[in-house]
């Protein structure tokens, strides 16, 4: 996965987005790939359900 976790864009002021982004950053820093994947899934699900936005899947170089 990416060496650093980009913040979720366009969701300033959303508590769940802040929590999920923090979980993703922590997982990346700890190099916990399982937790990273889980956080990315939760972010995508939250964005779809609560913000009506579909995030693209991460691409690998």
Tab-separated table of N, CA and C in Angstrom:
chain	number	residue	atom	x	y	z
A	1	UNK	N	0.824	-1.175	0.000
A	1	UNK	CA	0.000	0.000	0.000
A	1	UNK	C	0.877	1.251	0.000
A	2	UNK	N	0.239	2.385	-0.016
A	2	UNK	CA	0.956	3.653	-0.080
A	2	UNK	C	1.797	3.850	1.180
A	3	UNK	N	2.979	4.487	1.041
A	3	UNK	CA	3.826	4.713	2.204
A	3	UNK	C	3.221	5.700	3.188
A	4	UNK	N	2.341	6.569	2.730
A	4	UNK	CA	1.664	7.485	3.636
A	4	UNK	C	0.189	7.512	3.270
A	5	UNK	N	-0.638	7.830	4.224
A	5	UNK	CA	-2.072	7.833	3.992
A	5	UNK	C	-2.550	9.247	3.719
A	6	UNK	N	-3.114	9.459	2.552
A	6	UNK	CA	-3.664	10.761	2.217
A	6	UNK	C	-4.962	10.964	2.975
A	7	UNK	N	-5.227	12.191	3.426
A	7	UNK	CA	-6.487	12.436	4.121
A	7	UNK	C	-7.660	12.304	3.164
A	8	UNK	N	-8.815	12.008	3.726
A	8	UNK	CA	-10.028	11.931	2.927
A	8	UNK	C	-10.362	13.350	2.484
A	9	UNK	N	-10.529	13.553	1.189
A	9	UNK	CA	-10.737	14.884	0.641
A	9	UNK	C	-12.194	15.319	0.729
A	10	UNK	N	-12.418	16.605	1.020
A	10	UNK	CA	-13.750	17.186	0.975
A	10	UNK	C	-14.662	16.784	2.115
A	11	UNK	N	-14.097	16.381	3.240
A	11	UNK	CA	-14.938	15.919	4.339
A	11	UNK	C	-14.606	16.639	5.639
A	12	UNK	N	-14.102	17.862	5.540
A	12	UNK	CA	-13.772	18.629	6.731
A	12	UNK	C	-15.024	18.790	7.587
A	13	UNK	N	-14.862	18.615	8.887
A	13	UNK	CA	-15.978	18.771	9.800
A	13	UNK	C	-16.789	17.508	10.017
A	14	UNK	N	-16.448	16.418	9.367
A	14	UNK	CA	-17.173	15.156	9.550
A	14	UNK	C	-16.404	14.321	10.576
A	15	UNK	N	-17.006	14.107	11.725
A	15	UNK	CA	-16.358	13.346	12.791
A	15	UNK	C	-15.926	11.950	12.381
A	16	UNK	N	-16.836	11.158	11.774
A	16	UNK	CA	-16.428	9.818	11.367
A	16	UNK	C	-15.271	9.829	10.360
A	17	UNK	N	-15.262	10.795	9.447
A	17	UNK	CA	-14.154	10.878	8.481
A	17	UNK	C	-12.831	11.131	9.206
A	18	UNK	N	-12.859	11.998	10.210
A	18	UNK	CA	-11.644	12.296	10.979
A	18	UNK	C	-11.138	11.052	11.696
A	19	UNK	N	-12.046	10.317	12.317
A	19	UNK	CA	-11.670	9.102	13.046
A	19	UNK	C	-11.121	8.057	12.086
A	20	UNK	N	-11.806	7.847	10.972
A	20	UNK	CA	-11.369	6.843	10.002
A	20	UNK	C	-10.019	7.213	9.393
A	21	UNK	N	-9.813	8.482	9.101
A	21	UNK	CA	-8.527	8.926	8.554
A	21	UNK	C	-7.407	8.702	9.566
A	22	UNK	N	-7.682	8.974	10.840
A	22	UNK	CA	-6.682	8.756	11.888
A	22	UNK	C	-6.348	7.272	12.003
A	23	UNK	N	-7.363	6.410	11.911
A	23	UNK	CA	-7.120	4.971	11.955
A	23	UNK	C	-6.252	4.529	10.780
A	24	UNK	N	-6.518	5.082	9.610
A	24	UNK	CA	-5.720	4.737	8.428
A	24	UNK	C	-4.280	5.197	8.598
A	25	UNK	N	-4.081	6.437	9.052
A	25	UNK	CA	-2.718	6.945	9.262
A	25	UNK	C	-1.961	6.078	10.263
A	26	UNK	N	-2.631	5.696	11.340
A	26	UNK	CA	-1.990	4.870	12.363
A	26	UNK	C	-1.588	3.505	11.781
A	27	UNK	N	-2.480	2.901	11.027
A	27	UNK	CA	-2.181	1.597	10.428
A	27	UNK	C	-0.992	1.686	9.479
A	28	UNK	N	-0.929	2.757	8.688
A	28	UNK	CA	0.186	2.938	7.760
A	28	UNK	C	1.487	3.125	8.536
A	29	UNK	N	1.450	3.960	9.575
A	29	UNK	CA	2.656	4.200	10.380
A	29	UNK	C	3.148	2.924	11.051
A	30	UNK	N	2.215	2.089	11.480
A	30	UNK	CA	2.572	0.833	12.147
A	30	UNK	C	2.891	-0.284	11.161
A	31	UNK	N	2.700	-0.004	9.886
A	31	UNK	CA	2.903	-0.999	8.828
A	31	UNK	C	2.022	-2.234	9.039
A	32	UNK	N	0.802	-1.979	9.518
A	32	UNK	CA	-0.180	-3.036	9.752
A	32	UNK	C	-1.100	-3.088	8.538
A	33	UNK	N	-0.742	-3.935	7.580
A	33	UNK	CA	-1.468	-3.967	6.314
A	33	UNK	C	-2.908	-4.424	6.474
A	34	UNK	N	-3.167	-5.319	7.403
A	34	UNK	CA	-4.533	-5.771	7.634
A	34	UNK	C	-5.405	-4.623	8.144
A	35	UNK	N	-4.894	-3.884	9.128
A	35	UNK	CA	-5.636	-2.735	9.663
A	35	UNK	C	-5.774	-1.644	8.610
A	36	UNK	N	-4.767	-1.490	7.757
A	36	UNK	CA	-4.825	-0.489	6.687
A	36	UNK	C	-5.952	-0.821	5.705
A	37	UNK	N	-6.022	-2.067	5.291
A	37	UNK	CA	-7.082	-2.483	4.369
A	37	UNK	C	-8.448	-2.300	5.026
A	38	UNK	N	-8.568	-2.700	6.284
A	38	UNK	CA	-9.831	-2.530	7.002
A	38	UNK	C	-10.246	-1.058	7.050
A	39	UNK	N	-9.296	-0.171	7.356
A	39	UNK	CA	-9.599	1.260	7.424
A	39	UNK	C	-10.023	1.794	6.061
A	40	UNK	N	-9.341	1.367	5.007
A	40	UNK	CA	-9.711	1.832	3.668
A	40	UNK	C	-11.111	1.366	3.281
A	41	UNK	N	-11.463	0.137	3.659
A	41	UNK	CA	-12.809	-0.371	3.379
A	41	UNK	C	-13.844	0.449	4.147
A	42	UNK	N	-13.568	0.717	5.426
A	42	UNK	CA	-14.518	1.499	6.230
A	42	UNK	C	-14.665	2.915	5.684
A	43	UNK	N	-13.566	3.516	5.218
A	43	UNK	CA	-13.639	4.857	4.630
A	43	UNK	C	-14.493	4.837	3.370
A	44	UNK	N	-14.239	3.872	2.495
A	44	UNK	CA	-15.025	3.783	1.248
A	44	UNK	C	-16.505	3.582	1.547
A	45	UNK	N	-16.818	2.715	2.509
A	45	UNK	CA	-18.214	2.443	2.878
A	45	UNK	C	-18.872	3.706	3.452
A	46	UNK	N	-18.169	4.397	4.345
A	46	UNK	CA	-18.692	5.621	4.942
A	46	UNK	C	-18.929	6.689	3.872
A	47	UNK	N	-17.966	6.849	2.983
A	47	UNK	CA	-18.101	7.866	1.929
A	47	UNK	C	-19.306	7.561	1.041
A	48	UNK	N	-19.511	6.313	0.721
A	48	UNK	CA	-20.629	5.911	-0.134
A	48	UNK	C	-21.959	6.133	0.580
A	49	UNK	N	-22.058	5.677	1.829
A	49	UNK	CA	-23.325	5.722	2.548
A	49	UNK	C	-23.677	7.118	3.058
A	50	UNK	N	-22.700	7.845	3.589
A	50	UNK	CA	-22.998	9.108	4.253
A	50	UNK	C	-22.732	10.342	3.408
A	51	UNK	N	-21.852	10.220	2.420
A	51	UNK	CA	-21.512	11.382	1.601
A	51	UNK	C	-21.936	11.226	0.142
A	52	UNK	N	-22.416	10.045	-0.227
A	52	UNK	CA	-22.852	9.815	-1.601
A	52	UNK	C	-21.730	9.912	-2.612
A	53	UNK	N	-20.507	9.599	-2.171
A	53	UNK	CA	-19.328	9.701	-3.022
A	53	UNK	C	-18.663	8.338	-3.135
A	54	UNK	N	-18.316	7.958	-4.340
A	54	UNK	CA	-17.607	6.699	-4.563
A	54	UNK	C	-16.124	7.011	-4.742
A	55	UNK	N	-15.287	6.502	-3.851
A	55	UNK	CA	-13.850	6.723	-3.966
A	55	UNK	C	-13.248	5.695	-4.912
A	56	UNK	N	-12.285	6.098	-5.717
A	56	UNK	CA	-11.635	5.121	-6.603
A	56	UNK	C	-10.776	4.160	-5.789
A	57	UNK	N	-10.640	2.961	-6.279
A	57	UNK	CA	-9.759	2.002	-5.634
A	57	UNK	C	-8.325	2.449	-5.816
A	58	UNK	N	-7.469	2.190	-4.822
A	58	UNK	CA	-6.063	2.577	-4.961
A	58	UNK	C	-5.400	1.793	-6.086
A	59	UNK	N	-4.531	2.438	-6.818
A	59	UNK	CA	-3.805	1.758	-7.901
A	59	UNK	C	-2.384	1.479	-7.434
A	60	UNK	N	-1.819	0.436	-7.960
A	60	UNK	CA	-0.453	0.064	-7.607
A	60	UNK	C	0.439	0.352	-8.801
A	61	UNK	N	1.559	1.034	-8.539
A	61	UNK	CA	2.480	1.369	-9.661
A	61	UNK	C	3.129	0.171	-10.274
